Structure formats: structure tokens, C-alpha cells
mmCIF file with all atom_site columns, C-alpha atoms in Angstrom:
data_model
loop_
_atom_site.group_PDB
_atom_site.id
_atom_site.type_symbol
_atom_site.label_atom_id
_atom_site.label_alt_id
_atom_site.label_comp_id
_atom_site.label_asym_id
_atom_site.label_entity_id
_atom_site.label_seq_id
_atom_site.pdbx_PDB_ins_code
_atom_site.Cartn_x
_atom_site.Cartn_y
_atom_site.Cartn_z
_atom_site.occupancy
_atom_site.B_iso_or_equiv
_atom_site.pdbx_formal_charge
_atom_site.auth_seq_id
_atom_site.auth_comp_id
_atom_site.auth_asym_id
_atom_site.auth_atom_id
_atom_site.pdbx_PDB_model_num
ATOM 1   C CA . GLN A 1 1   ? -10.339 3.134  4.888   1.00 0.00 ? 16  GLN A CA 1
ATOM 2   C CA . VAL A 1 2   ? -9.046  2.229  1.457   1.00 0.00 ? 17  VAL A CA 1
ATOM 3   C CA . GLN A 1 3   ? -5.542  1.189  0.409   1.00 0.00 ? 18  GLN A CA 1
ATOM 4   C CA . LEU A 1 4   ? -4.302  2.081  -3.068  1.00 0.00 ? 19  LEU A CA 1
ATOM 5   C CA . VAL A 1 5   ? -1.491  0.494  -5.063  1.00 0.00 ? 20  VAL A CA 1
ATOM 6   C CA . GLU A 1 6   ? -0.366  1.862  -8.413  1.00 0.00 ? 21  GLU A CA 1
ATOM 7   C CA . SER A 1 7   ? 1.476   -0.044 -11.112 1.00 0.00 ? 22  SER A CA 1
ATOM 8   C CA . GLY A 1 8   ? 2.304   0.109  -14.786 1.00 0.00 ? 23  GLY A CA 1
ATOM 9   C CA . GLY A 1 9   ? 4.769   2.967  -14.889 1.00 0.00 ? 24  GLY A CA 1
ATOM 10  C CA . GLY A 1 10  ? 7.927   2.786  -16.947 1.00 0.00 ? 25  GLY A CA 1
ATOM 11  C CA . LEU A 1 11  ? 10.094  4.346  -19.626 1.00 0.00 ? 26  LEU A CA 1
ATOM 12  C CA . VAL A 1 12  ? 8.559   5.238  -22.982 1.00 0.00 ? 27  VAL A CA 1
ATOM 13  C CA . GLN A 1 13  ? 9.590   7.328  -25.954 1.00 0.00 ? 28  GLN A CA 1
ATOM 14  C CA . ALA A 1 14  ? 7.825   10.567 -26.795 1.00 0.00 ? 29  ALA A CA 1
ATOM 15  C CA . GLY A 1 15  ? 4.678   9.834  -28.772 1.00 0.00 ? 30  GLY A CA 1
ATOM 16  C CA . GLY A 1 16  ? 4.273   6.452  -27.126 1.00 0.00 ? 31  GLY A CA 1
ATOM 17  C CA . SER A 1 17  ? 1.600   5.105  -24.814 1.00 0.00 ? 32  SER A CA 1
ATOM 18  C CA . LEU A 1 18  ? 1.427   3.734  -21.299 1.00 0.00 ? 33  LEU A CA 1
ATOM 19  C CA . LYS A 1 19  ? -1.394  2.549  -19.055 1.00 0.00 ? 34  LYS A CA 1
ATOM 20  C CA . VAL A 1 20  ? -1.097  2.853  -15.306 1.00 0.00 ? 35  VAL A CA 1
ATOM 21  C CA . SER A 1 21  ? -3.390  1.062  -12.885 1.00 0.00 ? 36  SER A CA 1
ATOM 22  C CA . CYS A 1 22  ? -4.517  1.616  -9.318  1.00 0.00 ? 37  CYS A CA 1
ATOM 23  C CA . VAL A 1 23  ? -5.917  -1.319 -7.360  1.00 0.00 ? 38  VAL A CA 1
ATOM 24  C CA . ALA A 1 24  ? -7.938  -0.540 -4.256  1.00 0.00 ? 39  ALA A CA 1
ATOM 25  C CA . SER A 1 25  ? -8.482  -2.730 -1.236  1.00 0.00 ? 40  SER A CA 1
ATOM 26  C CA . GLY A 1 26  ? -10.417 -2.328 1.967   1.00 0.00 ? 41  GLY A CA 1
ATOM 27  C CA . ARG A 1 27  ? -13.363 -0.500 0.436   1.00 0.00 ? 42  ARG A CA 1
ATOM 28  C CA . THR A 1 28  ? -15.049 -0.437 -2.936  1.00 0.00 ? 43  THR A CA 1
ATOM 29  C CA . ILE A 1 29  ? -13.892 2.415  -5.159  1.00 0.00 ? 44  ILE A CA 1
ATOM 30  C CA . SER A 1 30  ? -17.497 3.175  -6.062  1.00 0.00 ? 45  SER A CA 1
ATOM 31  C CA . MET A 1 31  ? -17.709 4.886  -2.657  1.00 0.00 ? 46  MET A CA 1
ATOM 32  C CA . TYR A 1 32  ? -15.063 7.440  -3.663  1.00 0.00 ? 47  TYR A CA 1
ATOM 33  C CA . VAL A 1 33  ? -14.180 10.029 -6.186  1.00 0.00 ? 48  VAL A CA 1
ATOM 34  C CA . MET A 1 34  ? -10.952 8.666  -7.666  1.00 0.00 ? 49  MET A CA 1
ATOM 35  C CA . GLY A 1 35  ? -8.210  10.916 -8.955  1.00 0.00 ? 50  GLY A CA 1
ATOM 36  C CA . TRP A 1 36  ? -4.843  10.787 -10.645 1.00 0.00 ? 51  TRP A CA 1
ATOM 37  C CA . PHE A 1 37  ? -2.179  13.311 -9.735  1.00 0.00 ? 52  PHE A CA 1
ATOM 38  C CA . ARG A 1 38  ? 1.441   13.644 -10.781 1.00 0.00 ? 53  ARG A CA 1
ATOM 39  C CA . GLN A 1 39  ? 4.564   15.199 -9.378  1.00 0.00 ? 54  GLN A CA 1
ATOM 40  C CA . ALA A 1 40  ? 7.616   16.066 -11.425 1.00 0.00 ? 55  ALA A CA 1
ATOM 41  C CA . PRO A 1 41  ? 11.009  16.715 -9.787  1.00 0.00 ? 56  PRO A CA 1
ATOM 42  C CA . GLY A 1 42  ? 11.061  20.125 -8.138  1.00 0.00 ? 57  GLY A CA 1
ATOM 43  C CA . LYS A 1 43  ? 7.393   20.749 -8.794  1.00 0.00 ? 58  LYS A CA 1
ATOM 44  C CA . GLU A 1 44  ? 4.226   20.530 -6.763  1.00 0.00 ? 59  GLU A CA 1
ATOM 45  C CA . ARG A 1 45  ? 1.863   17.600 -7.107  1.00 0.00 ? 60  ARG A CA 1
ATOM 46  C CA . GLU A 1 46  ? -0.746  18.501 -9.717  1.00 0.00 ? 61  GLU A CA 1
ATOM 47  C CA . PHE A 1 47  ? -4.177  17.242 -10.715 1.00 0.00 ? 62  PHE A CA 1
ATOM 48  C CA . VAL A 1 48  ? -4.361  15.097 -13.842 1.00 0.00 ? 63  VAL A CA 1
ATOM 49  C CA . ALA A 1 49  ? -7.777  13.448 -13.937 1.00 0.00 ? 64  ALA A CA 1
ATOM 50  C CA . ALA A 1 50  ? -10.701 12.362 -11.798 1.00 0.00 ? 65  ALA A CA 1
ATOM 51  C CA . ILE A 1 51  ? -13.751 10.177 -12.154 1.00 0.00 ? 66  ILE A CA 1
ATOM 52  C CA . SER A 1 52  ? -17.090 10.637 -10.465 1.00 0.00 ? 67  SER A CA 1
ATOM 53  C CA . ARG A 1 53  ? -18.141 7.978  -7.977  1.00 0.00 ? 68  ARG A CA 1
ATOM 54  C CA . PHE A 1 54  ? -21.742 7.772  -9.171  1.00 0.00 ? 69  PHE A CA 1
ATOM 55  C CA . THR A 1 55  ? -21.260 8.058  -12.917 1.00 0.00 ? 70  THR A CA 1
ATOM 56  C CA . THR A 1 56  ? -18.473 7.505  -15.396 1.00 0.00 ? 71  THR A CA 1
ATOM 57  C CA . ALA A 1 57  ? -18.031 11.241 -15.846 1.00 0.00 ? 72  ALA A CA 1
ATOM 58  C CA . THR A 1 58  ? -14.353 12.138 -16.076 1.00 0.00 ? 73  THR A CA 1
ATOM 59  C CA . TYR A 1 59  ? -12.470 15.387 -15.768 1.00 0.00 ? 74  TYR A CA 1
ATOM 60  C CA . TYR A 1 60  ? -8.999  16.290 -16.978 1.00 0.00 ? 75  TYR A CA 1
ATOM 61  C CA . THR A 1 61  ? -6.470  19.011 -16.669 1.00 0.00 ? 76  THR A CA 1
ATOM 62  C CA . ASP A 1 62  ? -6.148  20.931 -19.930 1.00 0.00 ? 77  ASP A CA 1
ATOM 63  C CA . SER A 1 63  ? -2.654  19.698 -20.756 1.00 0.00 ? 78  SER A CA 1
ATOM 64  C CA . VAL A 1 64  ? -3.779  16.053 -21.030 1.00 0.00 ? 79  VAL A CA 1
ATOM 65  C CA . LYS A 1 65  ? -7.205  16.439 -22.631 1.00 0.00 ? 80  LYS A CA 1
ATOM 66  C CA . GLY A 1 66  ? -7.469  14.370 -25.771 1.00 0.00 ? 81  GLY A CA 1
ATOM 67  C CA . ARG A 1 67  ? -4.399  12.305 -24.810 1.00 0.00 ? 82  ARG A CA 1
ATOM 68  C CA . PHE A 1 68  ? -5.252  10.706 -21.451 1.00 0.00 ? 83  PHE A CA 1
ATOM 69  C CA . THR A 1 69  ? -8.296  8.639  -20.558 1.00 0.00 ? 84  THR A CA 1
ATOM 70  C CA . MET A 1 70  ? -9.301  7.664  -17.034 1.00 0.00 ? 85  MET A CA 1
ATOM 71  C CA . SER A 1 71  ? -11.578 4.687  -16.481 1.00 0.00 ? 86  SER A CA 1
ATOM 72  C CA . ARG A 1 72  ? -12.914 2.536  -13.666 1.00 0.00 ? 87  ARG A CA 1
ATOM 73  C CA . ASP A 1 73  ? -13.523 -1.207 -13.442 1.00 0.00 ? 88  ASP A CA 1
ATOM 74  C CA . SER A 1 74  ? -15.699 -1.692 -10.386 1.00 0.00 ? 89  SER A CA 1
ATOM 75  C CA . ALA A 1 75  ? -15.565 -5.486 -10.619 1.00 0.00 ? 90  ALA A CA 1
ATOM 76  C CA . LYS A 1 76  ? -11.768 -5.334 -10.264 1.00 0.00 ? 91  LYS A CA 1
ATOM 77  C CA . ASN A 1 77  ? -11.872 -2.374 -7.857  1.00 0.00 ? 92  ASN A CA 1
ATOM 78  C CA . THR A 1 78  ? -9.369  -0.698 -10.135 1.00 0.00 ? 93  THR A CA 1
ATOM 79  C CA . VAL A 1 79  ? -8.977  2.616  -11.908 1.00 0.00 ? 94  VAL A CA 1
ATOM 80  C CA . TYR A 1 80  ? -6.796  3.165  -14.934 1.00 0.00 ? 95  TYR A CA 1
ATOM 81  C CA . LEU A 1 81  ? -5.107  6.026  -16.701 1.00 0.00 ? 96  LEU A CA 1
ATOM 82  C CA . GLN A 1 82  ? -4.455  5.367  -20.371 1.00 0.00 ? 97  GLN A CA 1
ATOM 83  C CA . MET A 1 83  ? -1.830  7.824  -21.602 1.00 0.00 ? 98  MET A CA 1
ATOM 84  C CA . ASN A 1 84  ? -1.321  8.296  -25.331 1.00 0.00 ? 99  ASN A CA 1
ATOM 85  C CA . ASN A 1 85  ? 0.945   10.602 -27.323 1.00 0.00 ? 100 ASN A CA 1
ATOM 86  C CA . LEU A 1 86  ? 3.140   11.099 -24.293 1.00 0.00 ? 101 LEU A CA 1
ATOM 87  C CA . HIS A 1 87  ? 5.355   14.156 -24.077 1.00 0.00 ? 102 HIS A CA 1
ATOM 88  C CA . PRO A 1 88  ? 8.628   14.531 -22.140 1.00 0.00 ? 103 PRO A CA 1
ATOM 89  C CA . GLU A 1 89  ? 6.839   16.997 -19.872 1.00 0.00 ? 104 GLU A CA 1
ATOM 90  C CA . ASP A 1 90  ? 4.526   14.175 -18.768 1.00 0.00 ? 105 ASP A CA 1
ATOM 91  C CA . THR A 1 91  ? 7.481   12.678 -16.891 1.00 0.00 ? 106 THR A CA 1
ATOM 92  C CA . ALA A 1 92  ? 6.515   12.420 -13.221 1.00 0.00 ? 107 ALA A CA 1
ATOM 93  C CA . VAL A 1 93  ? 5.525   10.120 -10.420 1.00 0.00 ? 108 VAL A CA 1
ATOM 94  C CA . TYR A 1 94  ? 1.848   9.354  -10.916 1.00 0.00 ? 109 TYR A CA 1
ATOM 95  C CA . TYR A 1 95  ? -0.311  8.969  -7.816  1.00 0.00 ? 110 TYR A CA 1
ATOM 96  C CA . CYS A 1 96  ? -3.765  7.520  -7.379  1.00 0.00 ? 111 CYS A CA 1
ATOM 97  C CA . ALA A 1 97  ? -5.996  9.104  -4.747  1.00 0.00 ? 112 ALA A CA 1
ATOM 98  C CA . ALA A 1 98  ? -9.454  8.648  -3.274  1.00 0.00 ? 113 ALA A CA 1
ATOM 99  C CA . ARG A 1 99  ? -11.786 11.255 -1.922  1.00 0.00 ? 114 ARG A CA 1
ATOM 100 C CA . ASN A 1 100 ? -14.860 10.700 0.198   1.00 0.00 ? 115 ASN A CA 1
ATOM 101 C CA . GLY A 1 101 ? -16.756 13.713 -1.034  1.00 0.00 ? 116 GLY A CA 1
ATOM 102 C CA . ALA A 1 102 ? -17.564 15.726 -4.116  1.00 0.00 ? 117 ALA A CA 1
ATOM 103 C CA . LEU A 1 103 ? -15.353 15.836 -7.168  1.00 0.00 ? 118 LEU A CA 1
ATOM 104 C CA . SER A 1 104 ? -12.285 17.973 -6.618  1.00 0.00 ? 119 SER A CA 1
ATOM 105 C CA . ARG A 1 105 ? -9.058  18.956 -8.367  1.00 0.00 ? 120 ARG A CA 1
ATOM 106 C CA . ASP A 1 106 ? -7.494  20.009 -5.057  1.00 0.00 ? 121 ASP A CA 1
ATOM 107 C CA . ARG A 1 107 ? -4.974  17.459 -3.810  1.00 0.00 ? 122 ARG A CA 1
ATOM 108 C CA . SER A 1 108 ? -5.514  18.579 -0.201  1.00 0.00 ? 123 SER A CA 1
ATOM 109 C CA . GLU A 1 109 ? -9.096  17.340 -0.372  1.00 0.00 ? 124 GLU A CA 1
ATOM 110 C CA . TYR A 1 110 ? -8.163  13.730 -1.141  1.00 0.00 ? 125 TYR A CA 1
ATOM 111 C CA . ASP A 1 111 ? -8.163  11.366 1.803   1.00 0.00 ? 126 ASP A CA 1
ATOM 112 C CA . PHE A 1 112 ? -6.166  8.352  0.649   1.00 0.00 ? 127 PHE A CA 1
ATOM 113 C CA . TRP A 1 113 ? -3.090  8.024  -1.547  1.00 0.00 ? 128 TRP A CA 1
ATOM 114 C CA . GLY A 1 114 ? -1.039  5.320  -3.182  1.00 0.00 ? 129 GLY A CA 1
ATOM 115 C CA . GLN A 1 115 ? 2.733   5.215  -3.198  1.00 0.00 ? 130 GLN A CA 1
ATOM 116 C CA . GLY A 1 116 ? 3.049   6.316  -6.821  1.00 0.00 ? 131 GLY A CA 1
ATOM 117 C CA . THR A 1 117 ? 4.479   4.884  -10.012 1.00 0.00 ? 132 THR A CA 1
ATOM 118 C CA . GLN A 1 118 ? 7.226   6.524  -12.077 1.00 0.00 ? 133 GLN A CA 1
ATOM 119 C CA . VAL A 1 119 ? 6.515   7.469  -15.678 1.00 0.00 ? 134 VAL A CA 1
ATOM 120 C CA . THR A 1 120 ? 9.481   8.648  -17.729 1.00 0.00 ? 135 THR A CA 1
ATOM 121 C CA . VAL A 1 121 ? 9.094   9.934  -21.285 1.00 0.00 ? 136 VAL A CA 1
ATOM 122 C CA . SER A 1 122 ? 12.274  10.264 -23.311 1.00 0.00 ? 137 SER A CA 1
ATOM 123 C CA . SER A 1 123 ? 12.614  12.742 -26.158 1.00 0.00 ? 138 SER A CA 1
#
């Protein structure tokens, strides 16, 4: 079992940048597909990005392509989400998740979740 703790959220103006982190404990993240999801008020939790467990291949939802970058530091057992050119519609609680299986964009297929970190983008 793996425990996940996110950090780095905050308030930023539109067009600004923010980097959120997810530190894992209990198991090495290289055993898992790691994903970032987000949930805005009144909306369902949606896929943002994921990184393969065997390579550094990353996958993004269309709305963040070219603006967000997901990375993994195996030595620190941490994944990151660098968010640039933020838009007000990026405002949400951002969750880190781990999946013991193939890459997936489906939140129901992830096994472990962090508690989330709030990202607020002002216009």
C-alpha cells in the first residue's frame, strides 16, 4: 500500500505558474502508474495527467496540453505537476493518485489517493 501527500497549491493570478508535488510513502512510485486529477466545485473529478511506471511517457487531457508538465523523481519518491499559463477554469482541488496496473484516465481504476491540494486561479 502507498500513502500519498500533495502540497504546493495556492492562489495565483491568471497567466501565472504553480508547481504541485505528491510525495509517496510505503512503496516506491516506480511500481505504479501515477496520475493527477482535479475536481472543481459542483463538478466530477477529472483526469489531468498521468505518467507511465516503466518509462517517462506522460499523457494529458487536451485542455492542459502545452501548459502542464508532469514529472517523476524516483529518488525522492515524488511526482510533480508544473502548471504554466494558468486559467481561472483550472481552479480545483488537485489530487494525486496511484494505480497498480496499466495507464488509465479513469479515476475509478486508481487504487490510492492523496487528500488533495487547492489551486485557485484569479482572473
